[in-house]
């Protein structure tokens, strides 16, 4: 017997094309805020609020400054001081607009003696840690020059190579403005040249700053990687537990209970969806505040009121329990309240109701238990 596959009609192809087009447009609309967030992360503060909005950000700029001491032999302290003033004042004055990186090269008697590279994210991190004043000035930078240059890559060298003056570039007006600005900062050296160029790699300074220096205090260090891990762990665990628990509840409502009881219990689960989430925050907080809970919710079954994290708990096994459970207990209040959801139970039940009864009867005749029927037959069919 030859089985012929009938193709779609012209009307079905048109409807399918329209469906895909509407779906793609809807997805693009949902992704628009995310795309704008990524675009804004690569912009300076002026470009973010520019009207009309600019979707493609301009490449950030890096200022290369050459300080010439002529025939002098400056001390390391003086070189550090001038480099700190040139780096920080340039970033403070022009960083909000376009310059996201500062490179300083010091020259003495025709030889390069010092160089440093200060990307925006390192300068910003040092400012948040070591600078209390809201406005930077030359006097304050001179006093704390060595502290401010600790987090910025720099080195003292003795080289015959001297930076050559390649002439003005595409940002000649900004170069003249920056050179005149640095000339007023009471530097020991003379500002020989200032060159500004575009840098593709400075696009990612905002992401590097968030990854390495999201939050730091004297006693706590948290990075963006920790935040991402927390989100993935909580979301992944919640999804896995919710799929398992919701599917079990839906299977019981669909195949194990009578139609009348199943209908009333389903209404109970659907009623939980109608409660606004804002009204649940305080009850959930009070419920999970003192976890482990003293009793099982909605019952009168009392549990031993033992706090596993209590340092006064007797017994030699307590330190092991403390070390083993402490990293997990902090996640439980974020996971347990969301391991069952009425909408997911409704979706699973709607699919289970469509499965033929003959499939379950055949499995029961073969001696399969209800749990084996669920794991070997029902759940694999529910993958879509």
mmCIF file of C-alpha atoms in Angstrom:
data_model
loop_
_atom_site.group_PDB
_atom_site.id
_atom_site.type_symbol
_atom_site.label_atom_id
_atom_site.label_comp_id
_atom_site.label_asym_id
_atom_site.label_seq_id
_atom_site.Cartn_x
_atom_site.Cartn_y
_atom_site.Cartn_z
ATOM 1 C CA UNK A 1 0.000 0.000 0.000
ATOM 2 C CA UNK A 2 1.406 3.399 -0.961
ATOM 3 C CA UNK A 3 0.789 6.249 1.458
ATOM 4 C CA UNK A 4 0.728 9.626 -0.218
ATOM 5 C CA UNK A 5 1.376 12.748 1.785
ATOM 6 C CA UNK A 6 -0.923 15.577 0.829
ATOM 7 C CA UNK A 7 0.684 19.001 0.765
ATOM 8 C CA UNK A 8 -0.729 22.154 2.257
ATOM 9 C CA UNK A 9 -3.172 24.157 0.242
ATOM 10 C CA UNK A 10 -2.438 27.721 -0.842
ATOM 11 C CA UNK A 11 -4.804 29.049 1.821
ATOM 12 C CA UNK A 12 -3.050 27.043 4.558
ATOM 13 C CA UNK A 13 0.372 28.255 3.410
ATOM 14 C CA UNK A 14 -0.781 31.878 3.514
ATOM 15 C CA UNK A 15 -2.267 31.481 6.988
ATOM 16 C CA UNK A 16 0.882 29.745 8.192
ATOM 17 C CA UNK A 17 3.057 32.542 6.778
ATOM 18 C CA UNK A 18 0.902 35.185 8.445
ATOM 19 C CA UNK A 19 1.072 33.272 11.723
ATOM 20 C CA UNK A 20 4.871 33.084 11.607
ATOM 21 C CA UNK A 21 5.174 36.769 10.649
ATOM 22 C CA UNK A 22 2.941 37.893 13.522
ATOM 23 C CA UNK A 23 4.822 35.640 15.948
ATOM 24 C CA UNK A 24 8.208 36.991 14.855
ATOM 25 C CA UNK A 25 7.014 40.598 15.110
ATOM 26 C CA UNK A 26 5.595 39.916 18.568
ATOM 27 C CA UNK A 27 8.882 38.380 19.738
ATOM 28 C CA UNK A 28 10.859 41.311 18.336
ATOM 29 C CA UNK A 29 8.550 43.689 20.176
ATOM 30 C CA UNK A 30 9.155 41.837 23.435
ATOM 31 C CA UNK A 31 12.932 41.942 22.838
ATOM 32 C CA UNK A 32 12.970 45.677 22.082
ATOM 33 C CA UNK A 33 13.509 46.779 25.737
ATOM 34 C CA UNK A 34 16.298 44.234 26.111
ATOM 35 C CA UNK A 35 17.990 45.497 22.942
ATOM 36 C CA UNK A 36 17.699 49.093 24.150
ATOM 37 C CA UNK A 37 19.257 48.099 27.487
ATOM 38 C CA UNK A 38 22.261 46.523 25.730
ATOM 39 C CA UNK A 39 22.610 49.531 23.449
ATOM 40 C CA UNK A 40 22.448 51.974 26.379
ATOM 41 C CA UNK A 41 25.105 50.031 28.277
ATOM 42 C CA UNK A 42 27.561 50.885 25.481
ATOM 43 C CA UNK A 43 26.770 54.622 25.480
ATOM 44 C CA UNK A 44 27.970 57.556 27.496
ATOM 45 C CA UNK A 45 25.604 59.538 29.680
ATOM 46 C CA UNK A 46 24.961 62.193 27.049
ATOM 47 C CA UNK A 47 24.073 59.712 24.294
ATOM 48 C CA UNK A 48 21.634 57.777 26.498
ATOM 49 C CA UNK A 49 19.266 60.757 26.788
ATOM 50 C CA UNK A 50 19.761 62.056 23.251
ATOM 51 C CA UNK A 51 16.598 62.703 21.253
ATOM 52 C CA UNK A 52 15.698 61.174 18.882
ATOM 53 C CA UNK A 53 16.992 57.915 20.386
ATOM 54 C CA UNK A 54 20.166 56.526 18.878
ATOM 55 C CA UNK A 55 20.118 52.731 18.647
ATOM 56 C CA UNK A 56 23.671 52.187 17.378
ATOM 57 C CA UNK A 57 26.133 53.666 19.898
ATOM 58 C CA UNK A 58 29.180 55.609 18.823
ATOM 59 C CA UNK A 59 32.547 53.917 19.493
ATOM 60 C CA UNK A 60 34.142 55.164 22.740
ATOM 61 C CA UNK A 61 37.330 57.165 22.569
ATOM 62 C CA UNK A 62 40.737 56.741 24.204
ATOM 63 C CA UNK A 63 42.972 59.727 24.943
ATOM 64 C CA UNK A 64 46.743 59.188 24.586
ATOM 65 C CA UNK A 65 48.664 61.877 26.497
ATOM 66 C CA UNK A 66 52.416 62.410 26.328
ATOM 67 C CA UNK A 67 54.037 64.328 29.208
ATOM 68 C CA UNK A 68 57.532 65.673 28.506
ATOM 69 C CA UNK A 69 59.913 66.556 31.357
ATOM 70 C CA UNK A 70 62.551 67.886 28.949
ATOM 71 C CA UNK A 71 66.027 67.641 30.481
ATOM 72 C CA UNK A 72 64.754 67.101 34.044
ATOM 73 C CA UNK A 73 65.115 63.885 36.027
ATOM 74 C CA UNK A 74 61.827 63.643 37.928
ATOM 75 C CA UNK A 75 61.388 61.328 40.885
ATOM 76 C CA UNK A 76 59.026 58.388 40.732
ATOM 77 C CA UNK A 77 56.663 60.185 43.078
ATOM 78 C CA UNK A 78 56.451 63.196 40.758
ATOM 79 C CA UNK A 79 55.865 60.975 37.722
ATOM 80 C CA UNK A 80 53.094 59.093 39.519
ATOM 81 C CA UNK A 81 51.546 62.349 40.660
ATOM 82 C CA UNK A 82 51.453 63.846 37.152
ATOM 83 C CA UNK A 83 50.116 60.625 35.633
ATOM 84 C CA UNK A 84 47.353 60.430 38.245
ATOM 85 C CA UNK A 85 46.325 64.044 37.675
ATOM 86 C CA UNK A 86 46.335 63.644 33.873
ATOM 87 C CA UNK A 87 44.397 60.359 33.997
ATOM 88 C CA UNK A 88 41.785 61.296 36.547
ATOM 89 C CA UNK A 89 41.137 64.860 35.474
ATOM 90 C CA UNK A 90 40.763 63.768 31.846
ATOM 91 C CA UNK A 91 38.286 61.058 32.797
ATOM 92 C CA UNK A 92 36.375 63.352 35.155
ATOM 93 C CA UNK A 93 36.094 66.155 32.603
ATOM 94 C CA UNK A 94 35.450 64.171 29.405
ATOM 95 C CA UNK A 95 34.410 60.694 30.565
ATOM 96 C CA UNK A 96 30.705 61.489 30.681
ATOM 97 C CA UNK A 97 30.781 62.489 27.027
ATOM 98 C CA UNK A 98 33.040 60.188 25.064
ATOM 99 C CA UNK A 99 36.485 59.391 26.531
ATOM 100 C CA UNK A 100 36.354 55.993 28.243
ATOM 101 C CA UNK A 101 40.070 55.349 28.453
ATOM 102 C CA UNK A 102 43.211 57.356 29.219
ATOM 103 C CA UNK A 103 46.783 56.410 28.332
ATOM 104 C CA UNK A 104 49.654 58.486 29.756
ATOM 105 C CA UNK A 105 53.265 58.271 28.606
ATOM 106 C CA UNK A 106 56.017 60.218 30.385
ATOM 107 C CA UNK A 107 59.193 61.207 28.540
ATOM 108 C CA UNK A 108 62.447 62.571 29.964
ATOM 109 C CA UNK A 109 65.561 63.500 27.966
ATOM 110 C CA UNK A 110 64.153 61.894 24.850
ATOM 111 C CA UNK A 111 63.433 58.557 26.530
ATOM 112 C CA UNK A 112 60.212 56.978 27.640
ATOM 113 C CA UNK A 113 60.321 56.515 31.418
ATOM 114 C CA UNK A 114 56.736 55.698 32.361
ATOM 115 C CA UNK A 115 53.437 54.566 30.871
ATOM 116 C CA UNK A 116 50.008 53.712 32.222
ATOM 117 C CA UNK A 117 46.674 52.591 30.823
ATOM 118 C CA UNK A 118 43.476 53.551 32.622
ATOM 119 C CA UNK A 119 40.247 52.095 31.178
ATOM 120 C CA UNK A 120 37.030 53.617 32.381
ATOM 121 C CA UNK A 121 35.865 50.682 34.518
ATOM 122 C CA UNK A 122 39.134 50.613 36.525
ATOM 123 C CA UNK A 123 39.096 54.357 37.090
ATOM 124 C CA UNK A 124 35.468 54.243 38.183
ATOM 125 C CA UNK A 125 36.183 51.394 40.589
ATOM 126 C CA UNK A 126 39.098 53.234 42.154
ATOM 127 C CA UNK A 127 36.980 56.372 42.502
ATOM 128 C CA UNK A 128 34.231 54.507 44.360
ATOM 129 C CA UNK A 129 36.748 52.930 46.728
ATOM 130 C CA UNK A 130 39.283 55.668 47.422
ATOM 131 C CA UNK A 131 37.696 59.006 46.494
ATOM 132 C CA UNK A 132 35.178 60.479 48.900
ATOM 133 C CA UNK A 133 34.815 63.900 47.321
ATOM 134 C CA UNK A 134 32.119 64.325 44.696
ATOM 135 C CA UNK A 135 34.255 66.763 42.664
ATOM 136 C CA UNK A 136 37.859 65.958 41.803
ATOM 137 C CA UNK A 137 40.521 68.625 41.946
ATOM 138 C CA UNK A 138 44.258 68.739 41.339
ATOM 139 C CA UNK A 139 45.183 69.223 44.999
ATOM 140 C CA UNK A 140 43.223 66.181 46.195
ATOM 141 C CA UNK A 141 44.648 64.006 43.405
ATOM 142 C CA UNK A 142 48.179 65.066 44.305
ATOM 143 C CA UNK A 143 47.732 63.938 47.903
ATOM 144 C CA UNK A 144 46.302 60.509 46.993
ATOM 145 C CA UNK A 145 48.121 59.872 43.711
ATOM 146 C CA UNK A 146 49.830 56.646 44.767
ATOM 147 C CA UNK A 147 46.605 55.165 46.182
ATOM 148 C CA UNK A 148 44.616 56.036 43.069
ATOM 149 C CA UNK A 149 47.175 54.473 40.725
ATOM 150 C CA UNK A 150 47.232 51.114 42.521
ATOM 151 C CA UNK A 151 44.334 49.679 40.518
ATOM 152 C CA UNK A 152 45.515 51.157 37.192
ATOM 153 C CA UNK A 153 48.083 49.309 35.119
ATOM 154 C CA UNK A 154 51.347 51.267 35.077
ATOM 155 C CA UNK A 155 55.086 50.656 34.937
ATOM 156 C CA UNK A 156 58.379 52.489 34.975
ATOM 157 C CA UNK A 157 60.610 51.798 31.960
ATOM 158 C CA UNK A 158 63.774 53.089 30.348
ATOM 159 C CA UNK A 159 63.435 52.998 26.600
ATOM 160 C CA UNK A 160 64.904 54.738 23.586
ATOM 161 C CA UNK A 161 61.498 54.688 21.943
ATOM 162 C CA UNK A 162 59.826 58.062 22.007
ATOM 163 C CA UNK A 163 56.201 58.523 20.902
ATOM 164 C CA UNK A 164 56.072 60.365 17.607
ATOM 165 C CA UNK A 165 53.669 63.179 16.890
ATOM 166 C CA UNK A 166 51.459 61.826 14.128
ATOM 167 C CA UNK A 167 49.534 65.056 13.706
ATOM 168 C CA UNK A 168 45.923 65.903 14.318
ATOM 169 C CA UNK A 169 43.218 63.293 13.850
ATOM 170 C CA UNK A 170 39.460 63.285 13.450
ATOM 171 C CA UNK A 171 38.996 64.823 16.904
ATOM 172 C CA UNK A 172 41.347 67.788 16.583
ATOM 173 C CA UNK A 173 38.995 70.182 18.404
ATOM 174 C CA UNK A 174 38.638 67.865 21.387
ATOM 175 C CA UNK A 175 42.421 67.253 21.426
ATOM 176 C CA UNK A 176 43.104 70.994 21.607
ATOM 177 C CA UNK A 177 40.490 71.393 24.314
ATOM 178 C CA UNK A 178 41.954 68.568 26.410
ATOM 179 C CA UNK A 179 45.500 69.831 25.965
ATOM 180 C CA UNK A 180 44.489 73.307 27.119
ATOM 181 C CA UNK A 181 42.595 71.821 30.066
ATOM 182 C CA UNK A 182 45.607 69.763 31.226
ATOM 183 C CA UNK A 183 47.865 72.762 30.818
ATOM 184 C CA UNK A 184 45.951 74.428 33.664
ATOM 185 C CA UNK A 185 46.411 71.544 36.127
ATOM 186 C CA UNK A 186 49.839 72.588 37.507
ATOM 187 C CA UNK A 187 51.711 69.571 36.137
ATOM 188 C CA UNK A 188 55.478 69.301 36.597
ATOM 189 C CA UNK A 189 55.767 68.128 33.001
ATOM 190 C CA UNK A 190 54.714 69.820 29.816
ATOM 191 C CA UNK A 191 51.849 68.326 27.833
ATOM 192 C CA UNK A 192 53.618 67.459 24.621
ATOM 193 C CA UNK A 193 50.859 65.805 22.585
ATOM 194 C CA UNK A 194 47.273 64.705 23.050
ATOM 195 C CA UNK A 195 45.788 62.233 20.599
ATOM 196 C CA UNK A 196 42.257 60.809 20.670
ATOM 197 C CA UNK A 197 41.230 57.675 18.790
ATOM 198 C CA UNK A 198 38.225 55.363 18.676
ATOM 199 C CA UNK A 199 38.445 52.067 20.558
ATOM 200 C CA UNK A 200 36.061 49.177 19.900
ATOM 201 C CA UNK A 201 37.102 47.335 23.073
ATOM 202 C CA UNK A 202 35.968 50.162 25.352
ATOM 203 C CA UNK A 203 32.385 49.232 24.359
ATOM 204 C CA UNK A 204 32.506 46.523 27.020
ATOM 205 C CA UNK A 205 33.716 48.657 29.941
ATOM 206 C CA UNK A 206 30.217 48.836 31.438
ATOM 207 C CA UNK A 207 29.934 45.042 31.417
ATOM 208 C CA UNK A 208 33.422 44.596 32.873
ATOM 209 C CA UNK A 209 32.602 47.091 35.602
ATOM 210 C CA UNK A 210 29.419 45.192 36.461
ATOM 211 C CA UNK A 211 31.207 41.818 36.401
ATOM 212 C CA UNK A 212 34.225 42.682 38.557
ATOM 213 C CA UNK A 213 33.105 45.596 40.697
ATOM 214 C CA UNK A 214 29.342 45.329 41.142
ATOM 215 C CA UNK A 215 29.487 45.784 44.881
ATOM 216 C CA UNK A 216 32.422 45.833 47.268
ATOM 217 C CA UNK A 217 32.802 46.824 50.888
ATOM 218 C CA UNK A 218 35.294 46.108 53.619
ATOM 219 C CA UNK A 219 33.662 42.790 54.549
ATOM 220 C CA UNK A 220 31.617 41.703 51.515
ATOM 221 C CA UNK A 221 32.612 41.090 47.914
ATOM 222 C CA UNK A 222 29.903 40.221 45.393
ATOM 223 C CA UNK A 223 30.310 40.071 41.643
ATOM 224 C CA UNK A 224 27.848 39.877 38.802
ATOM 225 C CA UNK A 225 28.795 36.228 38.380
ATOM 226 C CA UNK A 226 27.359 35.481 41.827
ATOM 227 C CA UNK A 227 24.125 37.260 40.937
ATOM 228 C CA UNK A 228 23.828 35.295 37.680
ATOM 229 C CA UNK A 229 24.455 32.007 39.511
ATOM 230 C CA UNK A 230 21.789 32.837 42.100
ATOM 231 C CA UNK A 231 19.251 33.640 39.387
ATOM 232 C CA UNK A 232 20.014 30.504 37.358
ATOM 233 C CA UNK A 233 19.978 28.243 40.429
ATOM 234 C CA UNK A 234 16.721 29.606 41.829
ATOM 235 C CA UNK A 235 14.983 29.720 38.441
ATOM 236 C CA UNK A 236 16.223 26.293 37.340
ATOM 237 C CA UNK A 237 15.357 24.579 40.614
ATOM 238 C CA UNK A 238 11.926 26.205 40.686
ATOM 239 C CA UNK A 239 11.154 25.125 37.110
ATOM 240 C CA UNK A 240 12.233 21.523 37.723
ATOM 241 C CA UNK A 241 10.280 21.211 40.979
ATOM 242 C CA UNK A 242 7.257 22.968 39.517
ATOM 243 C CA UNK A 243 7.141 20.666 36.489
ATOM 244 C CA UNK A 244 7.392 17.589 38.675
ATOM 245 C CA UNK A 245 4.903 18.642 41.370
ATOM 246 C CA UNK A 246 2.425 20.272 38.969
ATOM 247 C CA UNK A 247 2.443 17.272 36.651
ATOM 248 C CA UNK A 248 1.842 14.889 39.580
ATOM 249 C CA UNK A 249 -1.075 17.002 40.821
ATOM 250 C CA UNK A 250 -2.536 17.253 37.313
ATOM 251 C CA UNK A 251 -2.243 13.478 36.827
ATOM 252 C CA UNK A 252 -4.131 12.868 40.070
ATOM 253 C CA UNK A 253 -6.865 15.319 39.075
ATOM 254 C CA UNK A 254 -7.170 13.898 35.582
ATOM 255 C CA UNK A 255 -6.880 10.134 36.057
ATOM 256 C CA UNK A 256 -7.099 9.168 39.720
ATOM 257 C CA UNK A 257 -9.945 11.231 41.188
ATOM 258 C CA UNK A 258 -13.588 11.361 40.275
ATOM 259 C CA UNK A 259 -14.890 14.061 37.916
ATOM 260 C CA UNK A 260 -16.811 15.956 40.634
ATOM 261 C CA UNK A 261 -13.954 16.029 43.175
ATOM 262 C CA UNK A 262 -11.439 16.835 40.435
ATOM 263 C CA UNK A 263 -13.544 19.785 39.298
ATOM 264 C CA UNK A 264 -13.772 21.299 42.789
ATOM 265 C CA UNK A 265 -10.064 20.831 43.485
ATOM 266 C CA UNK A 266 -9.195 22.396 40.130
ATOM 267 C CA UNK A 267 -11.243 25.452 41.069
ATOM 268 C CA UNK A 268 -9.232 25.665 44.286
ATOM 269 C CA UNK A 269 -5.962 25.691 42.335
ATOM 270 C CA UNK A 270 -7.284 28.252 39.843
ATOM 271 C CA UNK A 271 -8.350 30.508 42.711
ATOM 272 C CA UNK A 272 -4.682 30.914 43.664
ATOM 273 C CA UNK A 273 -4.015 32.500 40.263
ATOM 274 C CA UNK A 274 -6.609 35.208 40.917
ATOM 275 C CA UNK A 275 -4.774 36.531 43.996
ATOM 276 C CA UNK A 276 -2.535 39.486 43.029
ATOM 277 C CA UNK A 277 1.152 38.689 43.661
ATOM 278 C CA UNK A 278 1.587 41.892 45.690
ATOM 279 C CA UNK A 279 -0.818 40.552 48.307
ATOM 280 C CA UNK A 280 1.294 37.425 48.736
ATOM 281 C CA UNK A 281 4.609 39.078 49.505
ATOM 282 C CA UNK A 282 3.973 39.748 53.177
ATOM 283 C CA UNK A 283 2.381 36.350 54.000
ATOM 284 C CA UNK A 284 5.206 34.545 52.200
ATOM 285 C CA UNK A 285 7.780 36.634 54.019
ATOM 286 C CA UNK A 286 6.231 35.907 57.418
ATOM 287 C CA UNK A 287 5.895 32.220 56.535
ATOM 288 C CA UNK A 288 9.495 31.804 55.417
ATOM 289 C CA UNK A 289 11.105 34.225 57.868
ATOM 290 C CA UNK A 290 11.751 31.588 60.524
ATOM 291 C CA UNK A 291 12.411 28.623 58.239
ATOM 292 C CA UNK A 292 12.616 25.690 59.177
ATOM 293 C CA UNK A 293 8.921 26.141 59.921
ATOM 294 C CA UNK A 294 7.473 25.153 63.257
ATOM 295 C CA UNK A 295 4.491 23.395 61.650
ATOM 296 C CA UNK A 296 3.305 22.178 58.288
ATOM 297 C CA UNK A 297 1.089 24.824 56.612
ATOM 298 C CA UNK A 298 -2.680 24.198 56.489
ATOM 299 C CA UNK A 299 -2.414 21.377 59.058
ATOM 300 C CA UNK A 300 -2.161 20.947 62.794
ATOM 301 C CA UNK A 301 0.922 18.737 62.525
ATOM 302 C CA UNK A 302 3.611 20.217 64.736
ATOM 303 C CA UNK A 303 7.291 19.804 63.958
ATOM 304 C CA UNK A 304 10.191 19.946 66.427
ATOM 305 C CA UNK A 305 11.156 23.584 66.821
ATOM 306 C CA UNK A 306 14.876 23.053 66.302
ATOM 307 C CA UNK A 307 16.854 25.671 64.439
ATOM 308 C CA UNK A 308 19.639 23.826 62.652
ATOM 309 C CA UNK A 309 21.709 27.006 62.533
ATOM 310 C CA UNK A 310 21.563 27.584 66.290
ATOM 311 C CA UNK A 311 25.173 27.529 67.579
ATOM 312 C CA UNK A 312 23.907 26.368 71.005
ATOM 313 C CA UNK A 313 22.498 23.136 69.556
ATOM 314 C CA UNK A 314 24.226 20.233 71.375
ATOM 315 C CA UNK A 315 25.829 17.307 69.614
ATOM 316 C CA UNK A 316 29.012 16.734 67.650
ATOM 317 C CA UNK A 317 27.165 16.464 64.303
ATOM 318 C CA UNK A 318 25.870 20.019 64.456
ATOM 319 C CA UNK A 319 28.925 21.611 62.744
ATOM 320 C CA UNK A 320 28.511 19.207 59.816
ATOM 321 C CA UNK A 321 24.806 19.992 59.530
ATOM 322 C CA UNK A 322 25.556 23.707 59.747
ATOM 323 C CA UNK A 323 28.155 23.638 56.989
ATOM 324 C CA UNK A 324 26.068 21.376 54.795
ATOM 325 C CA UNK A 325 22.694 23.100 55.060
ATOM 326 C CA UNK A 326 23.649 26.736 55.451
ATOM 327 C CA UNK A 327 24.348 27.345 51.714
ATOM 328 C CA UNK A 328 20.982 25.765 50.816
ATOM 329 C CA UNK A 329 18.693 27.183 53.497
ATOM 330 C CA UNK A 330 19.095 30.709 52.158
ATOM 331 C CA UNK A 331 17.675 29.585 48.792
ATOM 332 C CA UNK A 332 14.672 27.698 50.143
ATOM 333 C CA UNK A 333 12.493 30.785 50.876
ATOM 334 C CA UNK A 334 12.968 31.797 47.231
ATOM 335 C CA UNK A 335 12.172 28.333 45.841
ATOM 336 C CA UNK A 336 9.574 26.612 48.030
ATOM 337 C CA UNK A 337 6.695 29.131 47.635
ATOM 338 C CA UNK A 338 6.819 28.750 43.841
ATOM 339 C CA UNK A 339 7.201 24.983 43.429
ATOM 340 C CA UNK A 340 3.497 24.607 42.575
ATOM 341 C CA UNK A 341 1.476 26.903 40.314
ATOM 342 C CA UNK A 342 -2.190 26.684 39.447
ATOM 343 C CA UNK A 343 -1.710 27.616 35.795
ATOM 344 C CA UNK A 344 0.855 24.862 35.181
ATOM 345 C CA UNK A 345 -1.479 22.338 36.837
ATOM 346 C CA UNK A 346 -4.278 23.498 34.514
ATOM 347 C CA UNK A 347 -2.067 23.114 31.432
ATOM 348 C CA UNK A 348 -0.923 19.632 32.407
ATOM 349 C CA UNK A 349 -4.459 18.509 33.245
ATOM 350 C CA UNK A 350 -5.764 19.732 29.901
ATOM 351 C CA UNK A 351 -3.161 17.624 28.122
ATOM 352 C CA UNK A 352 -3.679 14.538 30.304
ATOM 353 C CA UNK A 353 -7.433 14.648 29.658
ATOM 354 C CA UNK A 354 -6.762 14.185 25.934
ATOM 355 C CA UNK A 355 -4.751 10.970 26.392
ATOM 356 C CA UNK A 356 -6.799 7.854 25.504
ATOM 357 C CA UNK A 357 -8.060 5.685 28.366
ATOM 358 C CA UNK A 358 -7.030 2.522 26.500
ATOM 359 C CA UNK A 359 -3.380 3.501 27.017
ATOM 360 C CA UNK A 360 -3.777 3.509 30.797
ATOM 361 C CA UNK A 361 -5.835 0.332 30.870
ATOM 362 C CA UNK A 362 -3.211 -1.515 28.831
ATOM 363 C CA UNK A 363 -0.482 -0.348 31.195
ATOM 364 C CA UNK A 364 -2.458 -1.462 34.249
ATOM 365 C CA UNK A 365 -3.111 -4.888 32.686
ATOM 366 C CA UNK A 366 0.650 -5.254 32.238
ATOM 367 C CA UNK A 367 1.061 -4.748 35.986
ATOM 368 C CA UNK A 368 2.427 -1.188 35.928
ATOM 369 C CA UNK A 369 1.884 0.912 39.032
ATOM 370 C CA UNK A 370 0.423 4.392 38.815
ATOM 371 C CA UNK A 371 3.810 5.985 39.370
ATOM 372 C CA UNK A 372 5.377 3.858 36.632
ATOM 373 C CA UNK A 373 2.521 4.778 34.298
ATOM 374 C CA UNK A 374 3.192 8.419 35.053
ATOM 375 C CA UNK A 375 6.976 8.237 34.578
ATOM 376 C CA UNK A 376 7.114 5.779 31.652
ATOM 377 C CA UNK A 377 3.990 6.667 29.679
ATOM 378 C CA UNK A 378 2.380 9.983 30.634
ATOM 379 C CA UNK A 379 5.395 12.183 31.298
ATOM 380 C CA UNK A 380 7.311 11.234 28.078
ATOM 381 C CA UNK A 381 4.172 12.030 26.076
ATOM 382 C CA UNK A 382 4.017 15.438 27.793
ATOM 383 C CA UNK A 383 7.374 16.695 26.541
ATOM 384 C CA UNK A 384 5.807 19.051 23.960
#
